[in-house]
CSV table of C-alpha atoms and ligand atoms in Angstrom, one decimal:
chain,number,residue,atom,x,y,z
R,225,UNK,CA,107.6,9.9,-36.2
R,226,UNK,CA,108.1,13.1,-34.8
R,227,UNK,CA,105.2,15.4,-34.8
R,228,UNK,CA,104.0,19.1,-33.5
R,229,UNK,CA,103.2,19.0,-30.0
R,230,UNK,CA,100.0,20.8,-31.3
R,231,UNK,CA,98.7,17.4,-33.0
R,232,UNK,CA,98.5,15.6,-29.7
R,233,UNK,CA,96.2,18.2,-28.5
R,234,UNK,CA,93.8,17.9,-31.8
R,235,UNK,CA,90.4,15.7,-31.1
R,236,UNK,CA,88.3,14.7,-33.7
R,237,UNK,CA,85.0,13.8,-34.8
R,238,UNK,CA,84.0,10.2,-33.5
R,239,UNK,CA,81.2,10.2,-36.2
R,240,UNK,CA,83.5,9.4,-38.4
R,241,UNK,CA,84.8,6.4,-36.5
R,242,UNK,CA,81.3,5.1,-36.0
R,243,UNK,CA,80.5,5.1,-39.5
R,244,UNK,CA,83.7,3.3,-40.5
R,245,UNK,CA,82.3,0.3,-37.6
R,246,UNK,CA,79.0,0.3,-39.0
R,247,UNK,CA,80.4,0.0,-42.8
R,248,UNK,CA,82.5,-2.7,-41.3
R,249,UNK,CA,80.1,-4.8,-40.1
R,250,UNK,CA,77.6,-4.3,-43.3
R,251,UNK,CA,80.5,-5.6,-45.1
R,252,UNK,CA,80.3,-8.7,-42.2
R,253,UNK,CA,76.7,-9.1,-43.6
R,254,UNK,CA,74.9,-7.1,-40.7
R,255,UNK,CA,72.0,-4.7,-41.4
R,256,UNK,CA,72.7,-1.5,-39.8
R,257,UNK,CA,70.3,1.6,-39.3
R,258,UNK,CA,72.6,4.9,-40.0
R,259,UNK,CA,71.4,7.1,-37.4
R,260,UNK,CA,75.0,8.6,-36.3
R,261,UNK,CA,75.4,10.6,-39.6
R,262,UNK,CA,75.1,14.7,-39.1
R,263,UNK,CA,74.2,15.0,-42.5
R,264,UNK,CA,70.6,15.1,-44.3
R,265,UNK,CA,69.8,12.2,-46.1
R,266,UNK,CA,67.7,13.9,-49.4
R,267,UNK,CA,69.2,14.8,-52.6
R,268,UNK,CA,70.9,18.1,-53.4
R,269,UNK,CA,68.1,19.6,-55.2
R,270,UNK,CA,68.1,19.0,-59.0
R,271,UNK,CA,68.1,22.4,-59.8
R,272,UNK,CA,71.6,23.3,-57.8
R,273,UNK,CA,73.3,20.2,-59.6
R,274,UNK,CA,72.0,21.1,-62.8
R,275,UNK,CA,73.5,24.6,-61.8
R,276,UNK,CA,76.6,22.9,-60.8
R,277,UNK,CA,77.1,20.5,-64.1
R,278,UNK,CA,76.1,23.1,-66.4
R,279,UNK,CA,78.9,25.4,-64.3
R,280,UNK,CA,81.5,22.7,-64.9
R,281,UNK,CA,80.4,22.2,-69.1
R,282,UNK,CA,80.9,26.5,-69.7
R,283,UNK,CA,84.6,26.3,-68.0
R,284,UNK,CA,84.0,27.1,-64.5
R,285,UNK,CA,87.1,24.4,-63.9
R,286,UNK,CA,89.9,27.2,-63.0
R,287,UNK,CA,90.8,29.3,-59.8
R,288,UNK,CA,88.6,31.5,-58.6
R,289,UNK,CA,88.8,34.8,-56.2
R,290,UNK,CA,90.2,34.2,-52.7
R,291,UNK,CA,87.1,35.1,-51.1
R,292,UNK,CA,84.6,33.9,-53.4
R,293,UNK,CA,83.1,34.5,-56.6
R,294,UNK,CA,81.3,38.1,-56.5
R,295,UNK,CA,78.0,36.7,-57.7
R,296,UNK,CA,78.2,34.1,-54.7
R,297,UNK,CA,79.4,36.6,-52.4
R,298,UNK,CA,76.3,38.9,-53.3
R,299,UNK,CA,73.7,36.4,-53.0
R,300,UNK,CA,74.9,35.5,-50.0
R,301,UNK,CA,75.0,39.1,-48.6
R,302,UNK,CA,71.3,38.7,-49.7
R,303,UNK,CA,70.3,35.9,-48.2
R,304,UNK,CA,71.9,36.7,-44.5
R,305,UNK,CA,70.3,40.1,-44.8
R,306,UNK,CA,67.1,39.2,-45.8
R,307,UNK,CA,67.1,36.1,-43.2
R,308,UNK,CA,68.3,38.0,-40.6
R,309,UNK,CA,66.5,41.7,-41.0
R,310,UNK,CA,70.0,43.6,-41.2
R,311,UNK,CA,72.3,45.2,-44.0
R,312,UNK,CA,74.7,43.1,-45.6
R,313,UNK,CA,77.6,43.7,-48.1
R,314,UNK,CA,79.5,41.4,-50.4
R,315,UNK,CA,82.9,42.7,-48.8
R,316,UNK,CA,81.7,41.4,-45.0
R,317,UNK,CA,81.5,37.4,-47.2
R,318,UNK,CA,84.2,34.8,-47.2
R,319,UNK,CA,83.2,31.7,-48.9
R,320,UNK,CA,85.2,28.8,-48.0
R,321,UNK,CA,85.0,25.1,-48.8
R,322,UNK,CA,82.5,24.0,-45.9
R,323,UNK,CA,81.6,25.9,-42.8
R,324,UNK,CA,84.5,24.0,-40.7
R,325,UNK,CA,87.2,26.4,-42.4
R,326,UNK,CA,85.5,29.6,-41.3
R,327,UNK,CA,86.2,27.6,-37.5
R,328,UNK,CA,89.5,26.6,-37.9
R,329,UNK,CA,90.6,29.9,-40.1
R,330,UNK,CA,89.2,32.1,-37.1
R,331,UNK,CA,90.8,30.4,-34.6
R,332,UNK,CA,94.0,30.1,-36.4
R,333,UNK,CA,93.1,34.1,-36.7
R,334,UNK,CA,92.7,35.0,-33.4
R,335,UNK,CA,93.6,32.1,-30.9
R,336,UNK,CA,97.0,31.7,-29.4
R,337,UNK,CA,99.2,30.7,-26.0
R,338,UNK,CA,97.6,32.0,-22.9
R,339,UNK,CA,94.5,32.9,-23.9
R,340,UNK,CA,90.6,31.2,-23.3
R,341,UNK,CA,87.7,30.7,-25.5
R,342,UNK,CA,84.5,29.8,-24.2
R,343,UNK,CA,82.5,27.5,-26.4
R,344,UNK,CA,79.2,25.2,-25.3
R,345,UNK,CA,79.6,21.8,-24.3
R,346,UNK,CA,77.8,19.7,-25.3
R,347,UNK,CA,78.8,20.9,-28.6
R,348,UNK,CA,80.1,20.4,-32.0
R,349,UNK,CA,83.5,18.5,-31.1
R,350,UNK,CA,85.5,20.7,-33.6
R,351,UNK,CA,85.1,23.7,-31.3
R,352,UNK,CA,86.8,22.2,-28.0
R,353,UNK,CA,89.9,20.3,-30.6
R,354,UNK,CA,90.7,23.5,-32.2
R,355,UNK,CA,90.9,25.2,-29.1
R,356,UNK,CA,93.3,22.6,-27.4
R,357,UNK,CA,94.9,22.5,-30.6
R,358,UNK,CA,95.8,26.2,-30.5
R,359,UNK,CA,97.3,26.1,-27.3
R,360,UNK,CA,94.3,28.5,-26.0
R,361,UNK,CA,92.6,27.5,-22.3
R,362,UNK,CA,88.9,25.5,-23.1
R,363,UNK,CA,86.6,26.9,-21.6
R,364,UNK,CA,82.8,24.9,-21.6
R,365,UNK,CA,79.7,26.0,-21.6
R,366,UNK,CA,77.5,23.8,-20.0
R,367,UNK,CA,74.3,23.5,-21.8
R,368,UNK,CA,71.9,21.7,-19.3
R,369,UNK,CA,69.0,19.6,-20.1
R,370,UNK,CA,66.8,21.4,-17.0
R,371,UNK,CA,67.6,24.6,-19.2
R,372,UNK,CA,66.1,23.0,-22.3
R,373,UNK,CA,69.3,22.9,-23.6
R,374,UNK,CA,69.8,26.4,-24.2
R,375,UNK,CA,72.9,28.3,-22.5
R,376,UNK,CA,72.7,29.8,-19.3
R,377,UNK,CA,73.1,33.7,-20.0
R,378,UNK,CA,74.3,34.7,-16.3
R,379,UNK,CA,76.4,31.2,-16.2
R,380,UNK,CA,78.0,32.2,-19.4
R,381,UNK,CA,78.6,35.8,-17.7
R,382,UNK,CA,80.5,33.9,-14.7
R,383,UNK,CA,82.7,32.3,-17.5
R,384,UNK,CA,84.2,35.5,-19.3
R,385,UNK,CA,87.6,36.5,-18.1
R,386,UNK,CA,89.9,39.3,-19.4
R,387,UNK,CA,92.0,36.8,-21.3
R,388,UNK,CA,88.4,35.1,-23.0
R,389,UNK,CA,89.6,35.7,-26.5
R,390,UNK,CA,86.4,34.0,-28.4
R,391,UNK,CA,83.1,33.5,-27.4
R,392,UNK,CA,81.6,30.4,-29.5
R,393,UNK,CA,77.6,30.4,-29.9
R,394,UNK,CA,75.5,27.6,-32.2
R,395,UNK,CA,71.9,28.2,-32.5
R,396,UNK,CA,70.4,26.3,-33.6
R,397,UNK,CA,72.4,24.0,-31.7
R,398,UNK,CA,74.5,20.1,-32.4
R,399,UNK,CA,73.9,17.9,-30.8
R,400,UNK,CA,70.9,19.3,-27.9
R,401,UNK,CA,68.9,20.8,-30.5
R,402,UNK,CA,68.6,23.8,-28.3
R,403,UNK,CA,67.6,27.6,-29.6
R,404,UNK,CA,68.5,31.1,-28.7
R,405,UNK,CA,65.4,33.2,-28.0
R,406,UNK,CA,65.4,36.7,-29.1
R,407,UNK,CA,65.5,37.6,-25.1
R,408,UNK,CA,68.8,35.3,-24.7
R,409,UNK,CA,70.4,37.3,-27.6
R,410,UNK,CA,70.1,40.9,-25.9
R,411,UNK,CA,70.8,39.3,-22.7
R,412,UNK,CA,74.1,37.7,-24.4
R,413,UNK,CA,75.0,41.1,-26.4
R,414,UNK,CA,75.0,42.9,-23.0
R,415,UNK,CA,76.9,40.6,-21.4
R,416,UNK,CA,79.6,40.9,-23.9
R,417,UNK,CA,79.7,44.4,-24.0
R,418,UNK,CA,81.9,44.5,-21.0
R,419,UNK,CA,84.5,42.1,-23.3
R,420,UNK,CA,85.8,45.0,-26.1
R,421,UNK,CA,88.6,42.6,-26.8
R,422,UNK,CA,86.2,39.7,-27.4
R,423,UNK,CA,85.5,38.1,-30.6
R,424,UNK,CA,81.9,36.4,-31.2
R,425,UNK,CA,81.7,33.2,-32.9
R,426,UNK,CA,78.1,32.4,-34.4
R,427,UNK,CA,77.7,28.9,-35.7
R,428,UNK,CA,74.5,29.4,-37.9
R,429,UNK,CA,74.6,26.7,-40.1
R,430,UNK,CA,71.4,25.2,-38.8
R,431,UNK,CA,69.4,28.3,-39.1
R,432,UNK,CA,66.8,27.5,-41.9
R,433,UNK,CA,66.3,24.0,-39.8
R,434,UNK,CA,64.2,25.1,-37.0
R,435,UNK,CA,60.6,23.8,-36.0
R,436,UNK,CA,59.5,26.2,-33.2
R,437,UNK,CA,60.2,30.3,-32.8
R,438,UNK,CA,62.3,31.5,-35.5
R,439,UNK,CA,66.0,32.0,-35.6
R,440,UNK,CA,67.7,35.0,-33.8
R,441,UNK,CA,71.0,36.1,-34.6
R,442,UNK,CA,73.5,38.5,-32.4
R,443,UNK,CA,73.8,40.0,-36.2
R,444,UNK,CA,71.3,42.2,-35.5
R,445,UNK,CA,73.4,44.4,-32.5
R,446,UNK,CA,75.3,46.8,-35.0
R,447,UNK,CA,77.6,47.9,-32.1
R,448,UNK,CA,79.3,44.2,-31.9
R,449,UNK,CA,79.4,43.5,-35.5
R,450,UNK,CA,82.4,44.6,-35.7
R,451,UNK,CA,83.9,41.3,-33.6
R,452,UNK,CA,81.2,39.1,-34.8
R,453,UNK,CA,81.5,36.6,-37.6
R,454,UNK,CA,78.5,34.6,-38.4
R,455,UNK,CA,79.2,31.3,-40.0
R,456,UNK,CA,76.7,29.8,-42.0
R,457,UNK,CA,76.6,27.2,-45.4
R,458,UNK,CA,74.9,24.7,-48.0
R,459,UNK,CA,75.8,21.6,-46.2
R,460,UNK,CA,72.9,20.9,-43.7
R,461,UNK,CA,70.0,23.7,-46.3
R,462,UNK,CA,70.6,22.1,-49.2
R,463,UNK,CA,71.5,18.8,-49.0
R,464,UNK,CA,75.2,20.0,-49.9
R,465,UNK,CA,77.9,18.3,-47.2
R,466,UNK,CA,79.9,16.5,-50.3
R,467,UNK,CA,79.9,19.7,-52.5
R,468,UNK,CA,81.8,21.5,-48.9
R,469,UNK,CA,81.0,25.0,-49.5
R,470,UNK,CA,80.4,27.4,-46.2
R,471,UNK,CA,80.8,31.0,-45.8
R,472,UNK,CA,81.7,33.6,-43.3
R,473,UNK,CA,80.1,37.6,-42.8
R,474,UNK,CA,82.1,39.4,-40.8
R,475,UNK,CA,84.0,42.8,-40.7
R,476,UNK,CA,86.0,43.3,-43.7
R,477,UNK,CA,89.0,44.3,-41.9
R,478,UNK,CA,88.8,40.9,-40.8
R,479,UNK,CA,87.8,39.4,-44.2
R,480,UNK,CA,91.7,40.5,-45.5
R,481,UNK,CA,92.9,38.2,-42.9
R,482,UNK,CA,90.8,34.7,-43.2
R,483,UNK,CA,91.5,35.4,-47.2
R,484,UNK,CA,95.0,35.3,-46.8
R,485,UNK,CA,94.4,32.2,-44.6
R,486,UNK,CA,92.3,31.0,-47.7
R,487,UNK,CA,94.9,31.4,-49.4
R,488,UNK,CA,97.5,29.4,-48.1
R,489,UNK,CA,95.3,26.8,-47.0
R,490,UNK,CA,93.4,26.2,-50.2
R,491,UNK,CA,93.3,28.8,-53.0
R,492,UNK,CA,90.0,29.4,-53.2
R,493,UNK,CA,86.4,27.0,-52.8
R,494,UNK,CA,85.9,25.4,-56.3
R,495,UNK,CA,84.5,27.8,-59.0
R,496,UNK,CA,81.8,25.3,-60.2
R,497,UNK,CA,80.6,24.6,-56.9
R,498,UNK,CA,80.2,28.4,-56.0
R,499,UNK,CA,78.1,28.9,-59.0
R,500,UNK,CA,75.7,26.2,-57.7
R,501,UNK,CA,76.0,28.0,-54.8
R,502,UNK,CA,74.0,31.2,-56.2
R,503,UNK,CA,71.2,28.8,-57.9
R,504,UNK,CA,70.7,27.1,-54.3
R,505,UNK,CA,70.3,30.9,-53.1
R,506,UNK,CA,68.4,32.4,-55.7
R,507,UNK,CA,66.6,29.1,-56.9
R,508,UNK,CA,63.5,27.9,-55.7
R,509,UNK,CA,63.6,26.8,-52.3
R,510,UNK,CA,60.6,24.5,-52.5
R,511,UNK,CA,63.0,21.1,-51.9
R,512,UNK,CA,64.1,22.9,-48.2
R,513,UNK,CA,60.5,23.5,-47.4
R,514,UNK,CA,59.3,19.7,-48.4
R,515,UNK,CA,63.0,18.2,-46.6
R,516,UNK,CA,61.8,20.4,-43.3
R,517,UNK,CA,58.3,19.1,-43.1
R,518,UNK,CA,60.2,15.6,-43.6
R,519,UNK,CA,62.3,16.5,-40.5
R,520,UNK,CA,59.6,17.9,-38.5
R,521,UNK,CA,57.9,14.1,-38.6
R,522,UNK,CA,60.1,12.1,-37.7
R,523,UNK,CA,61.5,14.5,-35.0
R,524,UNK,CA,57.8,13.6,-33.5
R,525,UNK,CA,58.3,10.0,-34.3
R,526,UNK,CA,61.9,9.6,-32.2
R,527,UNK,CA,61.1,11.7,-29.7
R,528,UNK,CA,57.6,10.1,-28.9
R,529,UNK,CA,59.5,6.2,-29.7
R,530,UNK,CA,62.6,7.1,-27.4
R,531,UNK,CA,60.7,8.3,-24.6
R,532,UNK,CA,58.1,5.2,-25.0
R,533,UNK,CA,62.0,2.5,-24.2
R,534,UNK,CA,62.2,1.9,-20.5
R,535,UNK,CA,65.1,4.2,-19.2
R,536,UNK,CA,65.1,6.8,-21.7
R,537,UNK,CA,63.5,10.5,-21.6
R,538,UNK,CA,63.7,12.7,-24.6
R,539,UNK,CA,62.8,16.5,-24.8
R,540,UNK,CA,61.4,18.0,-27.8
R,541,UNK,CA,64.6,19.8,-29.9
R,542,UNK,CA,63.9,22.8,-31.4
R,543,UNK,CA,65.9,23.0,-33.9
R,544,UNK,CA,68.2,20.6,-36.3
R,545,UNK,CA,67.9,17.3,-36.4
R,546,UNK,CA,69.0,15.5,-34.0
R,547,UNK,CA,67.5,14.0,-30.7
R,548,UNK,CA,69.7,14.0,-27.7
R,549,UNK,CA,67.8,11.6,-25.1
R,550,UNK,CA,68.9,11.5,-21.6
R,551,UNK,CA,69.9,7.3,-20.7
R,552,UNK,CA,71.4,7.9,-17.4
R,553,UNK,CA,68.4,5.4,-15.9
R,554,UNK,CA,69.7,2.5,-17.9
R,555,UNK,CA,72.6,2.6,-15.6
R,556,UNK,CA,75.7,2.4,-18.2
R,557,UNK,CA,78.2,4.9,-19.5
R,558,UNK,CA,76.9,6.7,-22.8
R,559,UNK,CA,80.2,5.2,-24.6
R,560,UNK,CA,78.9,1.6,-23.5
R,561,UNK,CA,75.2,2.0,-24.9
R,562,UNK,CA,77.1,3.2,-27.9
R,563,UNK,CA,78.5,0.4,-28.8
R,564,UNK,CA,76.3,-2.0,-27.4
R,565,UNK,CA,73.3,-0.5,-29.5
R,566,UNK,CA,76.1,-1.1,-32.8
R,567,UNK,CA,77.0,-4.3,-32.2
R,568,UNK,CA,74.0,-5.7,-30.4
R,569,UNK,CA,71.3,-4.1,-32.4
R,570,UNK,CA,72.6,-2.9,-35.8
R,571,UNK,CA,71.6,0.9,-34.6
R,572,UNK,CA,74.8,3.3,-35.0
R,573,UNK,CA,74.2,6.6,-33.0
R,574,UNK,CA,76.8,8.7,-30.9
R,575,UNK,CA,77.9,8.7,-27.5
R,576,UNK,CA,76.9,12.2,-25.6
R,577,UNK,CA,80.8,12.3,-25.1
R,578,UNK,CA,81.5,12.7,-28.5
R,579,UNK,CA,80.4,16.2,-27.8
R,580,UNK,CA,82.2,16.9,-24.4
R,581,UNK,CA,82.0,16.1,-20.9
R,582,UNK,CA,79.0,17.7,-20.5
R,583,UNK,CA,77.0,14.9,-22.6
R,584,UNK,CA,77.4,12.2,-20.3
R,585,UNK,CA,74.4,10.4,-19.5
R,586,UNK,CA,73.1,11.4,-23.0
R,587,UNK,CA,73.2,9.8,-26.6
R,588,UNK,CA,72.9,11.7,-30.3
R,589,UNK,CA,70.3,10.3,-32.7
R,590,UNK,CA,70.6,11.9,-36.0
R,591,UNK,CA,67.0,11.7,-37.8
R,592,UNK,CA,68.4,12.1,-40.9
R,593,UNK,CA,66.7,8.7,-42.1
R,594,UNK,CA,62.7,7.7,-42.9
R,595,UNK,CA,60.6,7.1,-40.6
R,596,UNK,CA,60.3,3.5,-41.3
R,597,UNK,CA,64.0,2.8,-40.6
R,598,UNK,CA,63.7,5.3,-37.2
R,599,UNK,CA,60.8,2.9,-35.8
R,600,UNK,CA,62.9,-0.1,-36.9
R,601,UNK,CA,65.6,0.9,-34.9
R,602,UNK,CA,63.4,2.1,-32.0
R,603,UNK,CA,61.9,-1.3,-31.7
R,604,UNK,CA,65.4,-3.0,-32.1
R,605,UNK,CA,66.8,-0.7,-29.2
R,606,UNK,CA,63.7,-1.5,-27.1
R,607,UNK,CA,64.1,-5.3,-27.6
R,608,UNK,CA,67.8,-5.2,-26.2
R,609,UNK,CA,66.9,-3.0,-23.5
R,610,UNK,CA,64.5,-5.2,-22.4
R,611,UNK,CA,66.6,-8.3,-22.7
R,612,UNK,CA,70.3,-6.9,-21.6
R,613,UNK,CA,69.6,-4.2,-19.2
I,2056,LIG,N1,78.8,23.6,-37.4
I,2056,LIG,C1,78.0,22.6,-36.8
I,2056,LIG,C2,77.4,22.9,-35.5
I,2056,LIG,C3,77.9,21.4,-37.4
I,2056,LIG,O1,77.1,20.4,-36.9
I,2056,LIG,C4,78.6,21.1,-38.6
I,2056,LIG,C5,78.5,19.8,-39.3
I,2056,LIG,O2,78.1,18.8,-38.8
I,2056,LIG,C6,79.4,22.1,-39.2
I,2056,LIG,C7,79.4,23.3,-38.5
I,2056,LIG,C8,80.2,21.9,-40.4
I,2056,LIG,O3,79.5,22.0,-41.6
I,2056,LIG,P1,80.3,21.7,-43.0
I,2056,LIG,O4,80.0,20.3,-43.3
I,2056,LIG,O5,79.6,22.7,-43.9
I,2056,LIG,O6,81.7,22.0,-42.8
């Protein structure tokens, strides 16, 4: 089978491979606790699929506008404006099926042969495979448990070159949890002042998830706007990873450009989905307040069980919601307690590789279960721990 040269250079996400282990082994008969899975375990709120069947029943089956419906595009301007404290139009939103496609349309965009991106690690694995994939130089991040997590403002200004074509930021951030404090984003908008040429990735889709300070955006420099693009969604909100509907504000020079990359990608994100879309903006949002409050306990209950297990330390994540405790004491490679934990214990998580280099010595829990099945798996972990290592 002869392929690209490109495709050898495309990763992937090992969640996905993890999940299709654990399914495997429920089928076997095992009981398994899911606590790999980057996606929130509640409902989409009632009112959005009503909004979303209701959509489907009055026609909304057809193609829609490359960039988005206009009522979706407007609430959307809305919401980023009034979230964020800054003016927003309609014509600066692409909505896309997920928040992925604003990644891989932007890089596709503005990434080619001989040129580096700089992009945290550990990190959301998509960032480092599109890179490679693009034939662009990967440059990491390091973001460094001693730091909290968060990225290193004068390291990152070591790491910028002439030929940095893309600067990739997540706050709140997968996997580490980590924030950006108001103080990190003037420090990081200076920094990239020197970079005309640069363009700014913000990965915002965890921005309503947060448990301590509030979310701070590079949105509100006006001077780099113009080379910013903000990426943001339903998925992680709303309970919405199935219905895969993202968006993307940015400079509407550039919105011509990921449109027509909308366009021969996909069309358009489906119409019924979009007008759930404006119901989940403009709705109540009483079922994202009750699902945070849900988050916020059992972020205490993992952090406090996983730094009760011999071996393991946990810091307190910020944001999202996932834990991201440091295991280098129990003496194996992350990839190894990854599997051991699956097989030995029913608990799926995720190796700290799975998210670069950079997370070795660490492992992913996603608290995206209750808290009943988060101290099961605790106890199970500490039980093997204490028998096997
Ligand atoms: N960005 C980050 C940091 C993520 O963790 C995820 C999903 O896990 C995404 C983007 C993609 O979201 P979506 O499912 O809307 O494509």
């Amino acid at each position: 089978m002869k392929l690209a040269a490109r495709m050898a250079k495309l990763g992937t996400e090992t969640a996905f491979e993890v999940l299709a282990r654990a399914k495997q082994l429920e089928r076997e008969g095992r009981n398994i606790i899911h606590l790999q899975i980057g996606e929130p375990d509640f409902d989409t709120p009632k009112n959005v699929v009503e909004a979303g069947a209701k959509a489907l029943r009055d026609g909304f089956t057809h193609y829609g506008p490359a960039p988005g419906l206009p009522e979706l595009r407007e609430a959307v301007a809305e919401q980023v404006a009034r979230s964020r404290g800054v003016d927003v139009s309609p014509e600066e939103v692409v909505v896309v099926p997920g928040g992925k496609p604003i990644m891989f349309f932007l890089m596709l965009a503005v990434l080619e042969d001989g040129c580096e991106a700089a992009y945290p690690n550990p990190g959301f694995p998509i960032y480092e495979s599109m890179i490679n994939c693009l034939g662009a130089r990967a440059v990491p991040i390091p973001l460094r448990e001693e730091n909290d997590f968060a990225l290193d403002v004068d390291e990152l200004a070591g790491l910028l070159t002439d030929k940095t074509r893309l600067l990739i930021l997540n706050s709140p951030s997968n996997p580490c949890g980590g924030v950006l404090s108001k103080d990190d984003i003037d420090r990081i908008a200076a920094v990239v002042r020197d970079y005309p040429d640069l363009w700014i990735l913000s990965d915002e889709i965890y921005s309503r998830i947060i448990y301590e300070g509030e979310h701070h955006s590079l949105i509100t420099h006006p001077d780099l706007r113009e080379r910013l693009v903000v990426l943001d969604g339903f998925s992680k909100t709303y309970a919405m990873t199935g219905w895969r509907m993202g968006y993307g504000v940015m400079n509407p020079k550039l919105v011509e450009h990921i449109t027509r990359l909308q366009v021969n990608a996909t069309s358009c994100t489906a119409s019924f989905t979009q007008v759930a879309g404006v119901e989940a903006l403009r709705g109540p949002q009483d079922a994202v307040e009750e699902m945070l409050r849900q988050f916020r306990e059992r972020r205490s209950v993992i952090v406090e069980g996983l730094n009760a297990l011999p071996g393991v330390t946990c810091r307190m994540p910020k944001g999202a919601f996932y834990a991201f405790p440091n295991v280098k004491e129990l003496g194996r490679p992350s990839k190894e307690l990854e599997t051991m934990f699956l097989e030995k214990a029913g608990v799926a998580c995720l190796t700290g590789t799975s998210f670069g280099a950079h997370g070795e010595g660490y492992l992913r829990f996603s608290y995206a279960n209750s808290v009943e099945n988060i101290r099961e798996a605790l106890g199970r972990i500490h039980e093997l721990i204490e028998s096997e290592l």
